[in-house]
Short mmCIF file of C-alpha atoms in Angstrom, two decimals:
data_model
loop_
_atom_site.label_atom_id
_atom_site.label_comp_id
_atom_site.label_asym_id
_atom_site.label_seq_id
_atom_site.Cartn_x
_atom_site.Cartn_y
_atom_site.Cartn_z
CA MET A 263 1.18 33.21 -2.37
CA PRO A 264 0.24 29.91 -0.92
CA LYS A 265 3.09 27.89 0.72
CA LEU A 266 5.10 26.09 -1.95
CA LEU A 267 5.93 22.52 0.10
CA GLN A 268 9.54 20.72 -1.35
CA ILE A 269 10.02 17.39 -1.90
CA GLY A 270 11.07 16.24 1.57
CA GLU A 271 8.17 18.36 3.40
CA LEU A 272 5.38 16.42 0.75
CA ALA A 273 7.57 12.75 1.58
CA LYS A 274 7.07 13.40 5.44
CA GLN A 275 3.34 15.09 5.15
CA THR A 276 1.85 12.51 2.79
CA GLY A 277 4.07 9.10 4.59
CA LEU A 278 5.09 8.20 0.62
CA SER A 279 9.43 7.26 0.03
CA ILE A 280 10.85 10.68 -2.35
CA ARG A 281 12.21 8.14 -4.45
CA THR A 282 8.40 7.50 -4.91
CA LEU A 283 7.44 11.03 -5.67
CA ARG A 284 10.99 11.26 -8.16
CA TYR A 285 10.00 8.39 -10.30
CA TYR A 286 5.83 9.96 -10.37
CA ASP A 287 7.50 13.24 -11.77
CA GLU A 288 9.90 11.53 -14.02
CA ILE A 289 6.80 9.21 -15.88
CA GLY A 290 5.28 12.47 -16.09
CA LEU A 291 2.46 11.44 -13.82
CA LEU A 292 2.93 13.98 -10.88
CA MET A 293 5.27 17.17 -11.95
CA PRO A 294 5.70 20.05 -9.30
CA SER A 295 4.90 23.10 -10.76
CA HIS A 296 7.75 25.19 -9.16
CA ARG A 297 11.46 24.39 -8.70
CA THR A 298 13.82 26.78 -7.39
CA GLU A 299 16.76 28.50 -8.77
CA ALA A 300 18.79 25.22 -6.73
CA GLU A 301 16.16 23.03 -9.41
CA TYR A 302 14.40 21.78 -5.40
CA ARG A 303 10.90 20.38 -6.38
CA LEU A 304 7.82 22.59 -5.57
CA TYR A 305 4.68 21.28 -5.46
CA SER A 306 1.43 23.92 -5.01
CA GLU A 307 -1.73 23.08 -3.65
CA ALA A 308 -2.28 21.83 -7.54
CA ASP A 309 -0.11 19.44 -7.50
CA ILE A 310 -1.41 17.66 -4.00
CA ALA A 311 -4.56 17.84 -5.19
CA ARG A 312 -3.23 15.71 -8.10
CA LEU A 313 -1.86 13.32 -5.76
CA GLN A 314 -4.89 12.77 -3.59
CA GLN A 315 -6.45 11.77 -6.97
CA ILE A 316 -3.70 9.70 -8.02
CA LEU A 317 -3.88 7.70 -4.48
CA SER A 318 -7.15 7.70 -4.56
CA LEU A 319 -6.72 5.36 -7.64
CA ARG A 320 -4.18 3.81 -6.59
CA GLN A 321 -5.59 2.32 -3.45
CA LEU A 322 -8.75 1.41 -6.85
CA GLY A 323 -5.89 -0.74 -8.22
CA PHE A 324 -5.75 1.56 -11.26
CA ALA A 325 -1.54 0.75 -13.33
CA LEU A 326 0.27 4.05 -12.71
CA LYS A 327 -0.44 3.87 -16.86
CA GLU A 328 -4.22 4.20 -16.88
CA ILE A 329 -4.05 6.85 -13.71
CA ARG A 330 -2.05 9.06 -15.95
CA GLN A 331 -5.08 8.42 -18.87
CA CYS A 332 -7.82 8.76 -16.33
CA LEU A 333 -6.29 12.78 -15.27
CA GLU A 334 -4.51 13.98 -18.09
CA ASN A 335 -6.83 13.07 -21.11
CA PRO A 336 -10.02 14.81 -21.45
CA ASP A 337 -11.93 12.65 -23.62
CA PHE A 338 -10.65 9.17 -21.57
CA SER A 339 -13.71 8.00 -19.53
CA LEU A 340 -13.15 7.93 -15.91
CA GLY A 341 -16.78 5.66 -16.16
CA ASN A 342 -14.43 2.96 -18.44
CA VAL A 343 -11.54 2.73 -16.05
CA ILE A 344 -13.18 2.04 -13.32
CA ASN A 345 -15.58 -0.80 -15.91
CA LEU A 346 -11.81 -1.91 -16.28
CA HIS A 347 -11.68 -2.33 -12.25
CA LEU A 348 -14.49 -3.56 -12.01
CA ALA A 349 -14.12 -6.52 -14.45
CA ARG A 350 -11.11 -7.38 -12.91
CA LEU A 351 -12.52 -7.80 -9.70
CA GLN A 352 -14.92 -10.06 -11.24
CA GLU A 353 -12.81 -12.74 -12.35
CA GLN A 354 -11.23 -12.46 -9.34
CA MET A 355 -14.69 -13.52 -7.40
CA ALA A 356 -14.84 -15.45 -10.26
CA VAL A 357 -12.43 -17.53 -8.88
CA SER A 358 -13.65 -17.31 -5.45
CA GLN A 359 -17.40 -18.18 -5.73
CA SER A 360 -15.72 -21.48 -8.10
CA LEU A 361 -13.60 -22.39 -4.65
CA PHE A 362 -16.17 -21.65 -3.15
CA SER A 363 -19.11 -23.58 -4.80
CA LYS A 364 -16.26 -26.75 -4.40
CA LEU A 365 -16.29 -26.19 -1.20
CA SER A 366 -19.77 -26.77 -0.88
CA THR A 367 -20.81 -29.11 -2.55
CA LEU A 368 -17.46 -31.31 -0.55
CA ALA A 369 -19.35 -30.05 2.70
CA GLN A 370 -22.22 -30.89 1.90
CA LYS A 371 -21.37 -34.94 0.65
CA LEU A 372 -19.77 -34.67 4.12
CA GLN A 373 -22.67 -33.63 6.23
CA ASN A 374 -25.19 -36.42 4.29
CA SER A 375 -22.14 -39.17 4.48
CA GLU A 376 -21.47 -39.46 0.85
CA SER A 377 -17.94 -40.23 -0.61
CA VAL A 378 -15.35 -37.83 -1.60
CA ALA A 379 -13.88 -38.57 -4.77
CA VAL A 380 -9.98 -37.76 -3.79
CA GLU A 381 -9.68 -36.20 -7.13
CA ASP A 382 -11.84 -33.18 -6.24
CA LEU A 383 -9.94 -32.77 -2.63
CA MET A 384 -6.55 -32.76 -4.76
CA GLN A 385 -7.75 -30.06 -6.81
CA ILE A 386 -9.07 -27.89 -4.48
CA ILE A 387 -6.26 -28.29 -2.06
CA GLU A 388 -3.54 -27.76 -5.14
CA ASN A 389 -5.62 -24.11 -5.08
CA LEU A 390 -5.73 -23.50 -1.83
CA THR A 391 -2.01 -24.60 -0.18
CA MET A 392 0.39 -24.20 -3.58
CA THR A 393 2.55 -21.37 -1.80
CA GLN A 394 1.81 -23.52 1.17
CA GLN A 395 4.18 -26.74 0.01
CA TYR A 396 6.62 -24.30 1.24
CA LEU A 397 5.81 -21.74 3.56
CA THR A 398 4.20 -22.10 6.69
CA GLN A 399 0.79 -20.53 7.41
CA GLU A 400 1.99 -18.51 9.76
CA GLN A 401 4.83 -17.60 7.23
CA HIS A 402 2.57 -16.65 4.23
CA ASP A 403 0.41 -14.44 6.15
CA LEU A 404 3.47 -13.03 7.32
CA LEU A 405 4.38 -12.48 4.00
CA GLU A 406 1.39 -11.58 2.64
CA ALA A 407 0.58 -8.61 5.11
CA ARG A 408 3.93 -6.93 4.33
CA LEU A 409 3.72 -7.22 0.85
CA ASN A 410 0.21 -5.44 1.49
CA GLN A 411 1.43 -2.52 3.43
CA GLY A 412 3.73 -1.34 1.04
CA GLN A 413 2.27 -2.97 -2.18
CA ALA A 414 1.80 1.03 -3.53
CA GLU A 415 5.58 1.35 -3.65
CA TRP A 416 6.31 -2.39 -4.38
CA LEU A 417 4.13 -1.74 -7.46
CA ASP A 418 6.52 1.64 -8.39
CA PHE A 419 9.37 -0.13 -8.08
CA VAL A 420 8.24 -3.21 -10.71
CA GLU A 421 6.66 -0.67 -13.25
CA GLN A 422 10.71 1.07 -12.64
CA ALA A 423 11.91 -2.11 -13.27
CA LYS A 424 10.03 -2.88 -16.25
CA SER A 425 10.41 0.34 -17.25
CA HIS A 426 14.32 -0.20 -17.33
CA ILE A 427 13.79 -3.03 -19.74
CA THR A 428 11.34 -1.39 -21.80
CA GLN A 429 14.19 1.51 -22.26
CA GLY A 430 17.26 -1.40 -23.49
CA ARG A 431 19.29 0.18 -19.67
CA ASP A 432 22.72 -2.03 -19.37
CA LEU A 433 22.33 -3.43 -16.54
CA ASN A 434 25.86 -1.29 -15.99
CA ASP A 435 23.52 2.09 -16.13
CA PRO A 436 23.48 4.61 -12.49
CA GLU A 437 20.14 4.00 -12.08
CA VAL A 438 19.78 0.26 -12.87
CA ARG A 439 22.78 -0.36 -9.83
CA GLN A 440 20.35 1.19 -7.53
CA MET A 441 17.53 -0.13 -8.68
CA ALA A 442 19.85 -3.20 -8.03
CA TRP A 443 20.41 -1.82 -4.14
CA GLN A 444 17.11 -0.82 -3.88
CA TRP A 445 16.13 -4.57 -4.31
CA ARG A 446 18.80 -6.17 -1.77
CA SER A 447 17.10 -4.11 1.04
CA ASP A 448 13.58 -4.51 0.20
CA ILE A 449 14.06 -8.12 0.11
CA ARG A 450 16.47 -7.69 3.28
CA SER A 451 13.34 -5.88 5.00
CA PHE A 452 11.05 -8.14 3.18
CA VAL A 453 11.96 -11.27 5.21
CA ALA A 454 13.26 -9.37 8.51
CA ASP A 455 16.62 -10.67 8.31
CA ASP A 456 15.03 -14.01 8.22
CA LEU A 457 16.78 -16.28 6.47
CA GLN A 458 14.59 -19.63 7.46
CA LEU A 459 12.29 -17.63 6.10
CA TYR A 460 14.54 -15.85 2.55
CA GLU A 461 15.55 -19.78 2.12
CA ALA A 462 11.92 -20.81 2.52
CA LEU A 463 10.62 -17.78 -0.66
CA ILE A 464 13.52 -18.77 -2.92
CA GLN A 465 12.40 -22.27 -2.79
CA LEU A 466 9.09 -20.67 -3.70
CA TYR A 467 10.38 -19.13 -6.73
CA GLN A 468 12.61 -21.84 -7.99
CA GLN A 469 9.94 -24.66 -8.15
CA GLU A 470 6.81 -22.57 -8.47
CA GLY A 471 8.07 -19.02 -10.72
CA ALA A 472 8.29 -15.44 -10.15
CA GLU A 473 4.20 -15.01 -10.19
CA ALA A 474 4.25 -17.15 -7.59
CA ALA A 475 6.61 -16.38 -5.69
CA SER A 476 5.85 -12.74 -5.71
CA TRP A 477 1.91 -13.05 -5.02
CA GLY A 478 1.01 -12.34 -8.79
CA THR A 479 3.11 -8.96 -8.66
CA LEU A 480 6.07 -9.81 -10.99
CA ASP A 481 6.75 -11.56 -13.85
CA ALA A 482 9.16 -13.54 -15.08
CA PRO A 483 11.30 -11.72 -17.27
CA THR A 484 11.61 -8.85 -14.82
CA LEU A 485 12.55 -10.68 -12.15
CA GLU A 486 15.36 -12.11 -14.56
CA TYR A 487 15.87 -8.41 -15.33
CA ILE A 488 16.55 -7.44 -11.79
CA LEU A 489 18.67 -10.37 -10.23
CA LYS A 490 21.13 -9.88 -13.11
CA ALA A 491 21.61 -6.29 -12.53
CA VAL A 492 22.02 -7.58 -8.89
CA ALA A 493 24.34 -10.12 -9.40
CA LEU A 494 26.76 -7.97 -12.09
CA LEU A 495 25.76 -5.37 -8.63
CA SER A 496 28.01 -7.90 -6.43
CA VAL A 497 30.49 -8.81 -8.87
CA ARG A 498 31.29 -5.00 -9.43
CA GLU A 499 31.15 -4.38 -5.96
CA GLU A 500 33.91 -7.11 -5.44
CA MET A 501 36.03 -6.08 -8.29
CA VAL A 502 35.76 -1.98 -6.83
CA GLY A 503 37.45 -3.08 -3.89
CA PHE A 504 35.79 -1.10 -0.73
CA SER A 505 37.38 -2.16 2.30
CA TRP A 506 37.57 -0.31 6.37
CA ASP A 507 41.13 -1.42 6.02
CA ARG A 508 41.46 1.55 2.83
CA LEU A 509 40.50 3.96 4.83
CA THR A 510 42.80 6.73 5.97
CA PRO A 511 42.85 7.51 9.76
CA GLU A 512 40.54 11.02 8.66
CA THR A 513 38.11 8.91 7.21
CA SER A 514 37.65 6.37 9.67
CA GLU A 515 36.97 9.34 12.45
CA VAL A 516 34.82 10.67 9.73
CA MET A 517 32.74 7.39 9.72
CA ARG A 518 32.86 7.36 13.75
CA ARG A 519 31.40 11.12 13.76
CA GLY A 520 28.54 10.45 11.74
CA GLN A 521 27.68 7.30 13.86
CA GLU A 522 27.82 9.77 16.63
CA ALA A 523 25.64 12.34 15.08
CA MET A 524 22.92 9.63 13.85
CA ARG A 525 22.83 8.67 17.54
CA GLU A 526 22.24 12.82 18.57
CA LEU A 527 19.75 13.14 16.26
CA HIS A 528 17.86 9.58 17.46
CA LEU A 529 18.24 7.73 13.95
CA ASN A 530 18.13 4.29 14.07
CA PHE A 531 19.51 4.36 10.10
CA PHE A 532 22.50 5.93 8.80
CA GLY A 533 22.04 8.17 5.73
CA THR A 534 24.17 10.23 3.43
CA GLU A 535 23.56 12.88 6.03
CA GLY A 536 25.80 10.89 8.71
CA LEU A 537 28.62 10.70 5.86
CA ILE A 538 28.05 15.24 5.79
CA LEU A 539 28.05 15.68 9.34
CA GLY A 540 31.23 13.74 9.79
CA LEU A 541 32.93 15.10 7.24
CA LEU A 542 31.73 18.69 8.50
CA THR A 543 32.67 17.63 12.17
CA VAL A 544 36.18 16.69 11.09
CA GLU A 545 37.24 19.96 10.89
CA THR A 546 41.33 19.80 9.82
CA THR A 547 40.42 17.59 6.54
CA PRO A 548 40.89 19.38 3.20
CA ALA A 549 36.91 18.14 2.42
CA ALA A 550 35.88 19.89 5.13
CA GLN A 551 37.86 23.40 4.78
CA ALA A 552 36.32 22.67 0.82
CA LEU A 553 33.04 22.69 2.33
CA LYS A 554 34.06 25.44 4.89
CA ASN A 555 35.27 28.21 1.22
CA GLN A 556 31.65 27.12 0.11
CA HIS A 557 30.22 28.08 3.46
CA VAL A 558 28.53 25.29 4.27
CA ASP A 559 27.94 25.27 8.26
CA LEU A 560 27.90 22.11 10.88
CA VAL A 561 25.18 23.99 12.81
CA ILE A 562 23.01 24.73 10.13
CA ALA A 563 23.12 21.54 7.91
CA GLN A 564 22.39 19.30 11.42
CA ASN A 565 19.47 22.01 12.07
CA LEU A 566 18.22 20.71 8.11
CA ILE A 567 18.68 17.59 9.09
CA ASP A 568 17.13 17.81 12.34
CA ASP A 569 14.22 19.43 10.52
CA TRP A 570 13.70 17.21 7.42
CA LEU A 571 13.73 14.06 10.02
CA ALA A 572 11.82 14.71 12.65
CA LYS A 573 9.35 12.29 12.61
CA CYS A 574 12.43 9.32 11.88
CA THR A 575 13.50 9.81 15.52
CA VAL A 576 13.64 6.69 17.29
CA SER A 577 13.71 6.26 21.62
CA ALA A 578 18.12 5.56 22.53
CA THR A 579 16.86 1.94 23.00
CA ASP A 580 15.93 1.43 19.49
CA ILE A 581 19.00 3.23 18.52
CA PRO A 582 21.82 0.09 17.77
CA ALA A 583 25.67 -0.32 18.59
CA GLU A 584 26.30 0.03 14.92
CA ILE A 585 24.02 1.76 13.12
CA PRO A 586 23.35 -0.04 9.51
CA PHE A 587 23.91 2.21 6.77
CA THR A 588 21.52 3.10 4.37
CA PRO A 589 21.49 1.32 0.20
CA ARG A 590 21.74 4.89 -0.89
CA THR A 591 25.34 5.45 2.09
CA TYR A 592 26.44 1.51 0.77
CA ARG A 593 26.62 3.16 -3.35
CA VAL A 594 28.01 6.65 -2.24
CA LEU A 595 30.95 4.16 0.33
CA GLN A 596 31.22 2.10 -3.54
CA LEU A 597 31.38 5.31 -5.53
CA THR A 598 33.76 6.45 -2.83
CA ALA A 599 36.44 3.54 -3.48
CA GLU A 600 36.03 3.78 -7.49
CA GLU A 601 37.21 7.76 -6.63
CA ALA A 602 40.40 6.31 -5.01
CA ASN A 603 41.03 4.07 -7.83
CA GLN A 604 40.42 6.44 -10.48
CA GLN A 605 43.32 8.61 -8.77
CA GLY A 606 45.82 5.37 -8.42
CA ASN A 607 45.10 6.12 -4.64
CA LYS A 608 45.45 2.37 -1.98
CA GLN A 609 43.87 4.71 0.63
CA ILE A 610 40.74 6.13 1.02
CA THR A 611 40.78 9.64 1.94
CA PRO A 612 37.75 12.35 3.10
CA GLN A 613 38.01 13.56 -0.22
CA HIS A 614 37.05 11.06 -1.98
CA LEU A 615 34.27 10.68 0.23
CA LEU A 616 32.95 13.58 -0.81
CA LEU A 617 33.48 13.27 -4.30
CA GLY A 618 31.46 10.28 -3.62
CA ILE A 619 28.60 11.75 -2.70
CA LEU A 620 28.80 13.82 -5.16
CA GLN A 621 28.75 11.98 -8.12
CA GLU A 622 25.81 9.94 -6.15
CA GLY A 623 24.33 13.10 -6.30
CA GLU A 624 24.91 13.52 -10.33
CA THR A 625 22.32 9.76 -11.17
CA THR A 626 20.10 10.10 -8.54
CA GLY A 627 19.59 13.11 -7.48
CA GLY A 628 21.24 12.18 -4.13
CA GLY A 629 20.62 11.94 -0.27
CA LEU A 630 20.01 14.23 2.32
CA ALA A 631 23.65 15.14 1.86
CA MET A 632 22.88 16.71 -1.56
CA HIS A 633 19.89 18.37 -0.48
CA VAL A 634 22.65 20.05 2.42
CA LEU A 635 24.54 21.57 -0.15
CA ARG A 636 21.64 22.83 -2.41
CA GLU A 637 20.62 24.01 0.42
CA CYS A 638 23.81 26.11 0.89
CA LYS A 639 23.73 27.36 -3.10
CA VAL A 640 27.14 24.77 -3.02
CA ASP A 641 29.09 25.07 -6.57
CA CYS A 642 29.24 21.22 -6.54
CA ASP A 643 31.64 21.60 -10.05
CA LEU A 644 33.68 24.10 -7.93
CA LEU A 645 33.65 22.00 -5.25
CA ARG A 646 34.90 18.64 -7.32
CA GLN A 647 37.26 21.29 -8.46
CA GLN A 648 38.96 21.84 -5.59
CA LEU A 649 38.47 18.15 -4.16
CA ASN A 650 40.56 16.82 -6.90
CA SER A 651 42.99 20.11 -6.97
CA VAL A 652 44.22 18.69 -3.75
#
């Protein structure tokens, strides 16, 4: 029987994110042919061939809806889709041709020492430099290059946001909150934590609108929805009140050991895998004991994570003194604080941290911490009961 690939393996081999593959599954574009008893997605050779077709059409500029129609509807002509794409390209070419003609006319007039109407110059300048009113040429080129580099995933993110709007999802919905987390993380990565560049981008958005600030990829209603979700998430974080001062000494040790584990694995980010390794390393806590009772072993967890993240390793010089958390880890920490609040506890224990991992896994499928638990055949309901009884 041909080998079946788990979602993490497929993500590694294709360079796609697990989030994108999950989204393709959710919208019925690429549903894995098989699943394990623990509900792991397993992709067959046919699935991989379909993914290749999806990525090829995506590269050509087709929307996900068009791709699904193309691949699944036998009456839908691929030629029609290509014609649609050609029509779009013709529109773009028409705009470019118009600009080319105007510039050629001006160049000819200048060569003939003729005067050029100020109105003509102003019109061309407006077409050429709308974004450069706010961004330098260097900034503009840098952001455009980053946007093109991550275009497929960015467009998938935008479609997810639009899907939430169409479904009428509440802004407090867990998946919407996860989207807000992702937005904040992506924006910081997009501007590379350059505050000056971020402020210039915001000014462009405020003065010219969402489409200008996103190079035509994001409309105003969608951005408004995203920004509202981000604002409510920030308020929620303030109200939940996660604070390092609330951590018990055992929880602080878990976090410290998690940092060490990430460093030993040569990783420069702290995902949920760091949390689970920290929990397993501090063996004296009820959380560690509950994991042990369900046969979750530190060495097994380390080997699994090392294998899954083998392609993400970096040199020791590229690992900061304080390894930053991933958006999913921040999300788990917020859920951890909520668990403590619901139980009326001012302090956050390792048990609360493990409960946060479980809760996050229920809403989004979870990160590598949940993958470890699934690989070890953990009964999550039983584990939750044991933690709540402490």
